[in-house]
C-alpha cells in the first residue's frame, strides 16, 4: 500500500475521521474484519485501555504477542514493545499507531556503546531490561522485565559476572534483593526519575493508613519508602488483593485507570513528581511517549494498515534469542 509522504514524515496518520464517527466502535469493527488484536500497556490513556483486547505489563504483552492467532497486532505502548511483538511474531503485521512513541530509557543505551562495553568486559554476560532497542537485545544474553528480573538474575550461578542495563535504578534494586554486584549501566527513565521522596513522606503523613506502591525504575530513596516494589502488573495485583483501602502510587499515572476500574471502592493517590517546570500537580508523572497513542491514530492505523514496525533480519535473528530465553524462564 502506498503511504502518503506527509504521514511517513510525521510517523503517524492524522487524517480526521468523518464527522460523527464513533472511533471506538469503528476500531472494534475493523479489528474483527481484519483479524487484528489490540494490545495496550497500562500507561496508555483510559480510552485506549477500554478499546483494547488485552492490557498488561511488558512481560504479559510479550507473552500475548508470542501467542496470538491474529494476523495484525496493534501495539499501543512504545516502540520497543512493538519491536518485541515483531521479533516474537515475525510473520504478523505489527502496527505502532505513532512511530514517534519512543522510550527515554531505551534511548539511554546505544548498541554501539554496549558493544564496546561488552568488548571491555569479555567474561561478563549481559542482562538487558526489555526497555531496549532490538539492536541492543541482539547484543544481550538474556532479557528481563521488572516482573521477572529477580527470578532471572537468580537463575545465574552466584559467581557469574553480569552486566545489567540500561536502567540503573532497577539494576541497583535487583542487586539489593539478590545480593549480587552486577555492573550497572547508567541509564534511566525520565518519568520515574522525577518522583521525589519528600512528596511521598508528605503523602504518607496525610494518609497514614495508605500503602506505598513503587515501580523499581524509581530512585533508591523512593524504593526505600515502598511497601511493595514491582512491575505495573505486580502493583495492580497487590492493590486488588490487599485489605488496605488507600494506596500512594509512584509510577506512571496511567496505571490508575485499571487500578480504579478493578477496585472502585479503593482510593489511589498518584505521587506528583518533583516540583519542576510544570510545578506541583503538573502531568509530569505521565509518559509523553505512551500518551502519543490516541484513538484517532489507532483508527487510521487499522484503516490504512500503517505505521508498521519492521526489524532488520540480521538484528532480528539475534535479538529474538534473549527474549525467548526470558520467556522460557519466566
Ligand atoms: P512494566 O514492565 O512494569 O509494565 O514497565 C514498563 C515500563 O516501561 C515502565 O516504565
Ligand atoms: Fe520508557 Fe519511562 Fe515511558 Fe516506561 S515510562 S515507556 S521507561 S519513558
Coordinates of C-alpha atoms and ligand atoms in Angstrom, one line a residue:
X1 CA 0.0 0.0 0.0
X2 CA 1.2 3.5 -0.8
X3 CA 1.5 5.6 2.3
X4 CA 1.2 9.4 1.9
X5 CA 4.7 11.0 2.2
X6 CA 3.4 13.5 4.7
X7 CA 2.3 10.7 7.0
X8 CA 5.7 8.9 6.6
X9 CA 7.4 12.2 7.6
X10 CA 5.1 12.5 10.7
X11 CA 5.3 8.9 11.7
X12 CA 1.6 8.6 12.1
X13 CA -1.7 9.2 10.2
X14 CA -3.6 12.3 11.3
X15 CA -6.5 12.2 8.8
X16 CA -9.6 13.3 10.5
X17 CA -12.4 10.7 10.7
X18 CA -15.8 11.6 9.1
X19 CA -17.9 13.7 11.4
X20 CA -19.9 11.6 13.9
X21 CA -17.6 8.5 13.6
X22 CA -17.7 6.5 16.8
X23 CA -13.9 5.8 16.9
X24 CA -14.0 3.1 19.5
X25 CA -16.9 1.2 17.7
X26 CA -15.1 1.5 14.3
X27 CA -11.9 0.3 15.8
X28 CA -13.6 -2.8 17.2
X29 CA -15.4 -3.4 13.9
X30 CA -12.1 -3.2 11.9
X31 CA -10.3 -5.5 14.4
X32 CA -13.0 -8.1 13.7
X33 CA -12.9 -7.6 9.9
X34 CA -9.1 -7.7 9.7
X35 CA -8.4 -10.2 12.4
X36 CA -6.4 -7.7 14.4
X37 CA -5.8 -7.6 18.1
X38 CA -5.1 -4.5 20.2
X39 CA -2.5 -4.9 22.9
X40 CA -2.1 -1.9 25.3
X41 CA 0.2 -1.1 28.1
X42 CA -1.2 0.1 31.5
X43 CA 0.3 3.6 30.9
X44 CA -1.9 4.4 27.8
X45 CA -4.9 6.5 28.4
X46 CA -8.2 5.0 29.7
X47 CA -10.0 5.2 26.3
X48 CA -7.3 3.1 24.7
X49 CA -7.3 0.5 27.6
X50 CA -11.1 0.3 27.2
X51 CA -10.9 -0.5 23.5
X52 CA -8.0 -2.9 23.8
X53 CA -8.3 -6.7 23.6
X54 CA -5.6 -7.1 26.2
X55 CA -3.9 -4.8 28.6
X56 CA -0.8 -5.7 30.6
X57 CA 2.7 -5.0 31.8
X58 CA 5.7 -5.5 29.4
X59 CA 6.0 -9.2 30.3
X60 CA 2.3 -10.0 29.7
X61 CA 2.3 -8.1 26.5
X62 CA 5.4 -10.0 25.2
X63 CA 3.7 -13.3 26.1
X64 CA 0.5 -12.3 24.4
X65 CA 2.4 -11.2 21.2
X66 CA 4.0 -14.6 21.1
X67 CA 0.7 -16.5 21.5
X68 CA -1.8 -14.5 19.4
X69 CA -3.6 -16.0 16.4
X70 CA -4.4 -12.6 15.0
X71 CA -2.9 -11.5 11.6
X72 CA -2.3 -7.9 12.8
X73 CA -1.1 -6.8 16.2
X74 CA -1.7 -3.2 17.1
X75 CA 0.7 -2.5 19.9
X76 CA -0.4 0.6 21.9
X77 CA 2.7 1.2 24.0
X78 CA 6.1 2.4 22.9
X79 CA 8.4 1.4 20.1
X80 CA 10.5 -1.3 21.9
X81 CA 7.2 -3.0 22.8
X82 CA 6.2 -3.1 19.1
X83 CA 9.6 -4.4 18.2
X84 CA 9.3 -7.1 20.8
X85 CA 6.0 -8.1 19.2
X86 CA 7.6 -8.2 15.7
X87 CA 10.6 -10.3 17.0
X88 CA 8.2 -12.8 18.5
X89 CA 5.7 -12.8 15.6
X90 CA 7.8 -12.0 12.5
X91 CA 5.1 -13.2 10.1
X92 CA 2.5 -10.9 11.5
X93 CA 1.9 -7.3 10.7
X94 CA 2.8 -5.3 13.8
X95 CA 1.5 -1.7 14.0
X96 CA 2.5 1.1 16.3
X97 CA 0.0 3.9 16.0
X98 CA 2.7 6.5 16.2
X99 CA 6.3 5.7 15.3
X100 CA 7.5 8.6 17.5
X101 CA 6.5 6.8 20.7
X102 CA 10.0 6.0 21.9
X103 CA 11.3 5.5 25.4
X104 CA 13.9 7.6 27.2
X105 CA 15.2 4.5 29.0
X106 CA 15.7 2.6 25.7
X107 CA 17.4 5.7 24.3
X108 CA 19.9 5.7 27.2
X109 CA 21.7 2.6 25.8
X110 CA 23.0 2.8 22.3
X111 CA 24.0 -0.5 20.7
X112 CA 27.5 0.8 19.7
X113 CA 28.2 1.8 23.3
X114 CA 27.0 -1.6 24.7
X115 CA 29.1 -3.4 22.1
X116 CA 32.2 -1.5 23.2
X117 CA 31.4 -2.1 26.9
X118 CA 31.0 -5.9 26.2
X119 CA 34.3 -6.0 24.5
X120 CA 35.9 -4.3 27.5
X121 CA 34.3 -7.0 29.8
X122 CA 34.6 -10.2 27.8
X123 CA 34.0 -12.5 30.8
X124 CA 30.6 -10.9 31.6
X125 CA 27.1 -11.9 30.5
X126 CA 24.7 -9.1 29.5
X127 CA 21.3 -9.0 31.1
X128 CA 19.1 -6.3 29.4
X129 CA 15.8 -4.8 30.5
X130 CA 13.1 -5.2 27.9
X131 CA 13.1 -1.4 27.5
X132 CA 15.9 -1.6 24.9
X133 CA 16.1 -1.5 21.1
X134 CA 16.2 -4.6 19.1
X135 CA 19.9 -3.8 18.3
X136 CA 20.7 -3.8 22.0
X137 CA 18.8 -7.0 22.5
X138 CA 20.9 -8.6 19.7
X139 CA 24.0 -8.0 22.0
X140 CA 22.3 -9.4 25.0
X141 CA 22.4 -12.8 26.7
X142 CA 19.0 -12.6 28.4
X143 CA 16.2 -10.1 28.5
X144 CA 14.3 -9.3 31.7
X145 CA 11.3 -7.3 32.6
X146 CA 10.6 -5.7 36.0
X147 CA 8.2 -8.6 36.6
X148 CA 10.8 -11.3 36.3
X149 CA 14.2 -9.6 36.7
X150 CA 14.9 -11.1 40.2
X151 CA 14.0 -14.6 39.2
X152 CA 16.1 -14.5 36.0
X153 CA 19.1 -13.0 37.7
X154 CA 18.8 -15.6 40.5
X155 CA 18.9 -18.3 37.8
X156 CA 22.6 -17.5 37.1
X157 CA 25.3 -19.2 39.2
X158 CA 26.3 -16.9 42.1
X159 CA 29.8 -16.4 40.7
X160 CA 28.6 -15.5 37.1
X161 CA 29.7 -12.0 36.2
X162 CA 26.8 -9.9 34.9
X163 CA 26.3 -6.6 33.3
X164 CA 22.8 -5.2 33.8
X165 CA 21.4 -2.4 31.7
X166 CA 20.2 0.1 30.9
X167 CA 18.1 1.0 34.0
X168 CA 20.4 1.9 36.8
X169 CA 17.7 2.1 39.4
X170 CA 16.2 -1.3 38.5
X171 CA 19.7 -2.8 38.5
X172 CA 20.5 -1.4 42.0
X173 CA 17.2 -2.8 43.3
X174 CA 17.9 -6.2 41.8
X175 CA 21.5 -6.1 43.2
X176 CA 20.0 -5.4 46.6
X177 CA 17.4 -8.2 46.6
X178 CA 19.7 -10.9 45.0
X179 CA 22.9 -10.0 46.9
X180 CA 24.8 -9.5 43.6
X181 CA 27.1 -6.8 42.4
X182 CA 26.2 -6.7 38.8
X183 CA 27.9 -3.9 36.8
X184 CA 25.2 -1.3 36.1
X185 CA 24.6 0.7 33.0
X186 CA 23.9 4.3 33.9
X187 CA 20.5 4.8 32.2
X188 CA 17.1 5.9 33.4
X189 CA 13.5 6.7 32.7
X190 CA 12.7 10.4 32.7
X191 CA 9.3 9.8 34.3
X192 CA 10.3 7.5 37.2
X193 CA 13.4 9.6 37.9
X194 CA 11.3 12.6 38.6
X195 CA 9.5 11.2 41.7
X196 CA 10.7 12.7 44.9
X197 CA 11.0 11.2 48.4
X198 CA 9.6 14.3 50.3
X199 CA 6.4 14.1 48.2
X200 CA 5.9 10.5 49.4
X201 CA 6.7 11.4 53.0
X202 CA 4.2 14.2 52.9
X203 CA 1.5 12.0 51.3
X204 CA 2.2 9.3 54.0
X205 CA 1.6 11.9 56.7
X206 CA -1.7 12.9 55.1
X207 CA -2.7 9.3 54.5
X208 CA -1.2 7.3 57.4
X209 CA -3.1 4.1 56.5
X210 CA -2.1 4.1 52.9
X211 CA 0.4 1.6 51.3
X212 CA 3.1 2.9 49.1
X213 CA 3.4 1.1 45.7
X214 CA 6.6 1.8 43.8
X215 CA 7.9 0.8 40.4
X216 CA 11.6 -0.3 40.6
X217 CA 12.6 2.3 37.9
X218 CA 12.3 4.9 40.7
X219 CA 15.4 6.0 42.5
X220 CA 16.7 4.2 45.7
X221 CA 15.3 6.7 48.2
X222 CA 11.8 6.2 46.7
X223 CA 12.1 2.4 46.7
X224 CA 13.2 2.6 50.4
X225 CA 9.8 4.1 51.2
X226 CA 7.8 1.4 49.4
X227 CA 5.5 -1.2 51.0
X228 CA 5.5 -3.0 47.6
X229 CA 8.1 -2.7 44.8
X230 CA 7.2 -4.3 41.4
X231 CA 6.2 -4.1 37.8
X232 CA 2.9 -2.5 36.9
X233 CA 1.2 -5.9 37.0
X234 CA 2.6 -6.7 40.4
X235 CA 1.5 -3.3 41.8
X236 CA -2.0 -3.8 40.3
X237 CA -2.3 -7.4 41.7
X238 CA -1.3 -6.1 45.2
X239 CA -3.9 -3.3 45.0
X240 CA -6.6 -5.9 44.2
X241 CA -5.6 -8.4 46.9
X242 CA -4.6 -6.1 49.8
X243 CA -7.0 -5.4 52.6
X244 CA -5.8 -1.8 52.5
X245 CA -8.2 0.8 51.1
X246 CA -5.7 3.6 50.2
X247 CA -2.6 3.5 48.1
X248 CA 0.1 6.0 47.2
X249 CA 1.2 5.2 43.7
X250 CA 4.7 6.0 42.5
X251 CA 4.7 5.1 38.8
X252 CA 3.2 6.5 35.6
X253 CA -0.3 7.7 36.3
X254 CA -2.0 5.6 33.5
X255 CA -2.0 2.6 35.8
X256 CA -4.6 4.3 37.9
X257 CA -7.2 3.7 35.2
X258 CA -7.0 -0.1 35.7
X259 CA -6.5 0.1 39.5
X260 CA -9.6 2.2 39.9
X261 CA -11.6 0.0 37.4
X262 CA -10.6 -3.2 39.3
X263 CA -11.1 -1.6 42.8
X264 CA -13.7 1.1 42.6
X265 CA -14.1 1.1 46.3
X266 CA -10.4 1.9 46.9
X267 CA -8.5 5.2 46.7
X268 CA -5.4 5.6 44.6
X269 CA -3.2 8.7 45.1
X270 CA -0.7 9.4 42.4
X271 CA 2.6 10.7 43.6
X272 CA 3.2 14.1 42.0
X273 CA 6.7 14.3 40.6
X274 CA 9.3 16.6 41.9
X275 CA 8.2 20.2 41.6
X276 CA 9.8 21.1 38.3
X277 CA 9.0 23.4 35.4
X278 CA 5.4 22.2 35.4
X279 CA 5.0 22.9 39.1
X280 CA 3.1 20.7 41.7
X281 CA 0.2 18.9 40.2
X282 CA 1.6 19.0 36.7
X283 CA 1.2 16.0 34.5
X284 CA 4.9 15.1 34.6
X285 CA 4.1 11.7 36.2
X286 CA 2.9 10.8 32.7
X287 CA 5.0 9.2 30.0
X288 CA 4.6 11.5 27.0
X289 CA 5.6 8.7 24.7
X290 CA 2.8 6.4 25.9
X291 CA 0.4 9.3 25.6
X292 CA 1.2 9.6 21.9
X293 CA -1.2 6.7 21.3
X294 CA -4.7 8.1 20.6
X295 CA -7.9 6.5 19.4
X296 CA -7.7 8.6 16.2
X297 CA -4.2 7.2 15.3
X298 CA -5.4 3.6 16.1
X299 CA -8.4 4.1 13.9
X300 CA -6.3 5.4 11.0
X301 CA -3.6 2.7 11.5
X302 CA -6.2 0.0 11.2
X303 CA -7.9 1.7 8.2
X304 CA -4.6 2.0 6.3
X305 CA -2.5 -0.8 7.7
X306 CA 0.3 1.5 8.7
X307 CA 2.6 2.5 10.6
X308 CA 4.1 -0.9 10.6
X309 CA 7.2 -1.9 12.6
X310 CA 10.0 -3.8 11.0
X311 CA 13.3 -5.1 12.3
X312 CA 16.3 -5.8 10.0
X313 CA 16.7 -9.6 9.5
X314 CA 20.3 -9.8 10.9
X315 CA 19.3 -7.9 14.1
X316 CA 16.1 -9.8 14.5
X317 CA 17.8 -13.2 14.2
X318 CA 20.0 -12.4 17.3
X319 CA 17.5 -10.2 19.2
X320 CA 14.8 -12.8 19.4
X321 CA 17.1 -15.3 21.2
X322 CA 17.4 -13.5 24.6
X323 CA 13.6 -12.7 24.6
X324 CA 12.9 -16.4 24.0
X325 CA 15.3 -17.4 26.8
X326 CA 13.4 -15.0 29.1
X327 CA 10.0 -16.4 28.2
X328 CA 11.3 -20.0 28.8
X329 CA 12.5 -19.0 32.3
X330 CA 9.6 -16.9 33.5
Ligands
LIG1 P1 6.3 -2.8 33.3 O1 7.1 -3.9 32.8 O2 6.1 -2.7 34.8 O3 5.0 -2.8 32.6 O4 7.0 -1.4 33.0 C1 7.3 -0.9 31.7 C2 7.8 0.4 31.7 O5 8.0 1.0 30.6 C3 7.9 1.1 32.9 O6 8.3 2.4 32.7
LIG2 FE1 10.1 4.3 28.8 FE2 9.8 5.6 31.1 FE3 7.9 5.8 29.3 FE4 8.3 3.4 30.6 S1 7.6 5.4 31.5 S2 8.0 3.7 28.4 S3 10.5 3.5 30.8 S4 10.0 6.6 29.1

